[in-house]
CSV table of C-alpha atoms in Angstrom, one decimal:
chain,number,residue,atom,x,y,z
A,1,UNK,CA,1.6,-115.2,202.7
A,2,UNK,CA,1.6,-111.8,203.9
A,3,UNK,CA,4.9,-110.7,202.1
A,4,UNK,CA,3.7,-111.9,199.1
A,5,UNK,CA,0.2,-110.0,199.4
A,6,UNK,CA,2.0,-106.9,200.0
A,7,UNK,CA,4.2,-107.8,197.2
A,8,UNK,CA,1.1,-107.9,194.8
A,9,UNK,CA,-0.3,-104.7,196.1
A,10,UNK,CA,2.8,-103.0,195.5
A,11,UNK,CA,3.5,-104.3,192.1
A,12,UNK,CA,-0.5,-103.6,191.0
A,13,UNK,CA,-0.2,-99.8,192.3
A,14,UNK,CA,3.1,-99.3,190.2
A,15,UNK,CA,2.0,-100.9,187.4
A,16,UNK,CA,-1.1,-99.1,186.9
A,17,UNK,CA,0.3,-95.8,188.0
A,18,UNK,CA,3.8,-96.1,185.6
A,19,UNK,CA,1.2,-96.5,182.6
A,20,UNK,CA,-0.8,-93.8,183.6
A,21,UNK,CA,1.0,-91.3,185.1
A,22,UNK,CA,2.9,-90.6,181.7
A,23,UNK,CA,-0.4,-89.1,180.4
A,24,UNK,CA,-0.6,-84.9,180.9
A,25,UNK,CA,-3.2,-84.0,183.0
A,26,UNK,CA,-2.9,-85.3,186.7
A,27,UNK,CA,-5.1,-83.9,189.9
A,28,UNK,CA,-4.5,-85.0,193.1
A,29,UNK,CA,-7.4,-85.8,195.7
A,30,UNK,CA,-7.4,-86.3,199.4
A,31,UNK,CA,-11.4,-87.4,200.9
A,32,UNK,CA,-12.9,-89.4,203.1
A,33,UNK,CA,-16.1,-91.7,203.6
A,34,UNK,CA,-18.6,-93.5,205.8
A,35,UNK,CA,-20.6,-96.4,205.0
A,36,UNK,CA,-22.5,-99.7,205.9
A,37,UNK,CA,-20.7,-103.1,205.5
A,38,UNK,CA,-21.3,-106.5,206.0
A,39,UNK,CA,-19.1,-109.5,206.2
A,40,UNK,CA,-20.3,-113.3,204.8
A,41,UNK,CA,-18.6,-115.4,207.8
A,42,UNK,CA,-18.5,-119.0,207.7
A,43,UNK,CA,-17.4,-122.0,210.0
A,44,UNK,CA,-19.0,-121.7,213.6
A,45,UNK,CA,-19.9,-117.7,213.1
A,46,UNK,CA,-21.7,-119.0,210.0
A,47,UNK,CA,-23.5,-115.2,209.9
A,48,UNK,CA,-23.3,-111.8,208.7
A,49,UNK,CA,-21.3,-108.9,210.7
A,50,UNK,CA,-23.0,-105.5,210.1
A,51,UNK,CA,-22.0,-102.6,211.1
A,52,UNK,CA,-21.0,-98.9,209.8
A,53,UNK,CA,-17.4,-98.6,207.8
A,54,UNK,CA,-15.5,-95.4,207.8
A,55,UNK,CA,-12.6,-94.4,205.1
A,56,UNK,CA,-9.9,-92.5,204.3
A,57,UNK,CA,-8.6,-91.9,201.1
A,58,UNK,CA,-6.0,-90.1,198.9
A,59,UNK,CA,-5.2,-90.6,194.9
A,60,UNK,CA,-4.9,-89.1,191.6
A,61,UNK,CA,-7.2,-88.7,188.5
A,62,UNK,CA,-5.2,-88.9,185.4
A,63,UNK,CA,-7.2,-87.0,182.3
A,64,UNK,CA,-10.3,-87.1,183.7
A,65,UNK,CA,-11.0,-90.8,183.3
A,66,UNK,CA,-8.5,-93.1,185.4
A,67,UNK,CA,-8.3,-92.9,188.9
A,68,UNK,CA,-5.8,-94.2,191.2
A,69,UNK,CA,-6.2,-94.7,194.9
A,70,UNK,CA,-5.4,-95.8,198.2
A,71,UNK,CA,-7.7,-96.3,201.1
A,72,UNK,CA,-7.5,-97.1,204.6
A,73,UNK,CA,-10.9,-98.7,206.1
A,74,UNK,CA,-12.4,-99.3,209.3
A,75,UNK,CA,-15.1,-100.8,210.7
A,76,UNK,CA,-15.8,-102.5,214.0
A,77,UNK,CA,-19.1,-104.6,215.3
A,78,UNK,CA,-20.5,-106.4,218.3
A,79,UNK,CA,-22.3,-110.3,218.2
A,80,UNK,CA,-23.6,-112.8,219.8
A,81,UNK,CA,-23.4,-116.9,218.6
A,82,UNK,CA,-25.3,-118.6,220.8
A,83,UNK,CA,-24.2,-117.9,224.6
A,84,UNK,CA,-21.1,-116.6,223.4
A,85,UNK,CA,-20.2,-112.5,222.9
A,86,UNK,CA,-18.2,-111.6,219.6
A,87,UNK,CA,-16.7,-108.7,218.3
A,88,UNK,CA,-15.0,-108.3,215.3
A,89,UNK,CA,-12.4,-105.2,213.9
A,90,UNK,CA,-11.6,-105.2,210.8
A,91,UNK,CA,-8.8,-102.7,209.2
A,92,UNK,CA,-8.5,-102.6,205.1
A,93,UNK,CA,-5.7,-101.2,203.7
A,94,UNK,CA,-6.9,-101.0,199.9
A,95,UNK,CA,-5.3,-99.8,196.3
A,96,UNK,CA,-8.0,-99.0,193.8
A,97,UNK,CA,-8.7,-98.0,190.4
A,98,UNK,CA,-11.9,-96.8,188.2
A,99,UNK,CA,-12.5,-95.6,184.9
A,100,UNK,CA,-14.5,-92.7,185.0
A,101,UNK,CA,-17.3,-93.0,182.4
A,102,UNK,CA,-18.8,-89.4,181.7
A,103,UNK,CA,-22.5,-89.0,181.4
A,104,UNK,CA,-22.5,-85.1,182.3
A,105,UNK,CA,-19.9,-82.3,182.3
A,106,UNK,CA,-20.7,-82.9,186.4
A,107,UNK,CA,-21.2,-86.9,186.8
A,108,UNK,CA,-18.9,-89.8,186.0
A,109,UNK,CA,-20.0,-93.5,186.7
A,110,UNK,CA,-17.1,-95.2,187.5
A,111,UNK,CA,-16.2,-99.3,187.7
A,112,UNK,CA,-12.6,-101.0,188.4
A,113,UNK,CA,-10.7,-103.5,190.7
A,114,UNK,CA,-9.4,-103.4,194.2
A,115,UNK,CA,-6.6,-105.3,196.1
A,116,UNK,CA,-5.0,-105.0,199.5
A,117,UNK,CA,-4.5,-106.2,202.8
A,118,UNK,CA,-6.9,-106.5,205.3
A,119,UNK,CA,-6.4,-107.3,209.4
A,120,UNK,CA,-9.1,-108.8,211.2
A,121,UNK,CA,-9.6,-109.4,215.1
A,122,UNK,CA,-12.2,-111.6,216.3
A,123,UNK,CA,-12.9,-111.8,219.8
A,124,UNK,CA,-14.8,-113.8,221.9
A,125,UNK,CA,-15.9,-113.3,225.3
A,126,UNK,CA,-15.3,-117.1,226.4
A,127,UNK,CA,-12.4,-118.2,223.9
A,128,UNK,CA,-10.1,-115.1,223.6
A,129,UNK,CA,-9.2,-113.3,220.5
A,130,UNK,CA,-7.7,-114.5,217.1
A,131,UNK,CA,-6.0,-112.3,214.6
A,132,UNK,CA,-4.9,-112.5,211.2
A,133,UNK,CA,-3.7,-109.9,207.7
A,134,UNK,CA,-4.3,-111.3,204.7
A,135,UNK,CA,-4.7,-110.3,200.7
A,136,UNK,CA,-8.4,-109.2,199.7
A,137,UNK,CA,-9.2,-108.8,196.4
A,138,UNK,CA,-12.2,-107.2,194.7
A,139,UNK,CA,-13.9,-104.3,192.5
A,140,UNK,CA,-16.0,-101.4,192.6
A,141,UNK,CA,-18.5,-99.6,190.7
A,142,UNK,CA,-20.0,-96.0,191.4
A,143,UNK,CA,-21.1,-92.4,190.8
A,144,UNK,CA,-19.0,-89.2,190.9
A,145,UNK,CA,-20.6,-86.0,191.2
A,146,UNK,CA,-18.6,-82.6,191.2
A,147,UNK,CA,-19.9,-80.3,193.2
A,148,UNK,CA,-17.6,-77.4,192.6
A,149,UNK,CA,-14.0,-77.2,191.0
A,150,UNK,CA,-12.4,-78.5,194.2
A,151,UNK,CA,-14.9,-81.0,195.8
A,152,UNK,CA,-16.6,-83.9,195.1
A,153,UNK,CA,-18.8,-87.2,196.1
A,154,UNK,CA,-18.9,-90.6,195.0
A,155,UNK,CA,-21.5,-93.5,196.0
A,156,UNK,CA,-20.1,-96.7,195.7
A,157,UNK,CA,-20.6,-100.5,196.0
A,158,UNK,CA,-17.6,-102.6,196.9
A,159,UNK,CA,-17.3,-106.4,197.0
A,160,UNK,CA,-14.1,-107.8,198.1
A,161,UNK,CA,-13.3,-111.3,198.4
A,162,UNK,CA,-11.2,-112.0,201.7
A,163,UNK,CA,-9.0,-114.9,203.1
A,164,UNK,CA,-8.9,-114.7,206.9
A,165,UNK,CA,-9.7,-118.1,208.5
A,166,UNK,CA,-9.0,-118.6,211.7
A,167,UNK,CA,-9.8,-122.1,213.9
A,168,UNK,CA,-13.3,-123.0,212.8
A,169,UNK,CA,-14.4,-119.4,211.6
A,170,UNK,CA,-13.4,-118.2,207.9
A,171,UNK,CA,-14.4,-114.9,206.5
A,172,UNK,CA,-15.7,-115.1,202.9
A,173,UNK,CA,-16.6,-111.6,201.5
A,174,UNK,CA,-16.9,-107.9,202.5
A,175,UNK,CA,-19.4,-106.0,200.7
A,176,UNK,CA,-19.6,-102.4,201.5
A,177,UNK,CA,-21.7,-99.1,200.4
A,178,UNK,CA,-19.8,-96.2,201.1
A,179,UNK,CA,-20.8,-92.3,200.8
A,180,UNK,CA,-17.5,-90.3,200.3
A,181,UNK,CA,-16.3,-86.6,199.8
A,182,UNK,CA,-13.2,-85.6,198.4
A,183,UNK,CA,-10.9,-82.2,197.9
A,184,UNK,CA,-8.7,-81.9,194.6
A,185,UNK,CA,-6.2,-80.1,194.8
């Protein structure tokens, strides 16, 4: 499972970067981001993990209205189910990309899919710790403000449907809202 996943993420980055890339006008960005996210669990932790995501991110923006990139997420949080003391880290390894919709010369809305690998550890203080990678898949959809010609911000909304189960605990979906700043260069 995990070779094909990373299989899949390699051949969706190609693909959309080969079509893409032959286009003129090419900036590259490097940025980073923190957020809140929650993950739909299900099974015996039949709740929602909440805590606060933070991102790191490089890509390109081909003529102003396709953007390709790759982030690396992290977000870690603390539980209880009933007597028993969770916690739960979760490590995204994502490949993205958005259309950039223009509404000013300064803002773009932007909207596209996702699709990566992501590692979860679940620990409990009674029952040990189980691990697992597996392929998420999802999409996005934002604003992009330009706050000068090098730097810039994007809100978005994520929702990425995710694989891991584990024993008697499967997690469902990741939904995230993340605050991010980026430098082209």
């Amino acid at each position: 499972m995990m070779k094909k996943s990373v299989l899949a993420v390699v051949l969706f980055s190609g693909a959309l970067s080969s079509s893409v890339m032959a286009q003129s006008h090419v900036e590259s960005f490097i940025g980073g981001g923190i957020g809140y996210q929650t993950d739909t669990f299900k099974g015996d932790a039949n709740k929602h993990s909440e805590d606060a995501s933070y991102q790191l991110r490089a890509g390109v923006i081909i003529n102003d209205h396709h953007r390709l990139s790759a982030t690396y997420g992290f977000k870690k949080d603390r539980y209880s189910i009933e007597d028993d003391k969770a916690k739960h880290t979760q490590n995204l390894f994502l490949t993205s990309y958005d259309y950039l919709m223009p509404v000013t010369s300064t803002i773009n809305l932007f909207a596209g899919p996702s699709m990566g690998i992501s590692h979860d550890r679940i620990s409990y203080s009674n029952a040990g710790a189980q691990s697992a990678s597996d392929f998420v898949w999802g999409g996005q959809v934002g604003a992009n403000i330009q706050l000068t010609s090098h730097i810039s911000s994007d809100l978005t909304y994520r929702y990425l449907d995710q694989n891991y189960k584990q024993a008697n605990t499967r997690l469902k979906a990741t939904e995230q809202v993340v605050w991010s700043v980026d430098y082209k260069f």
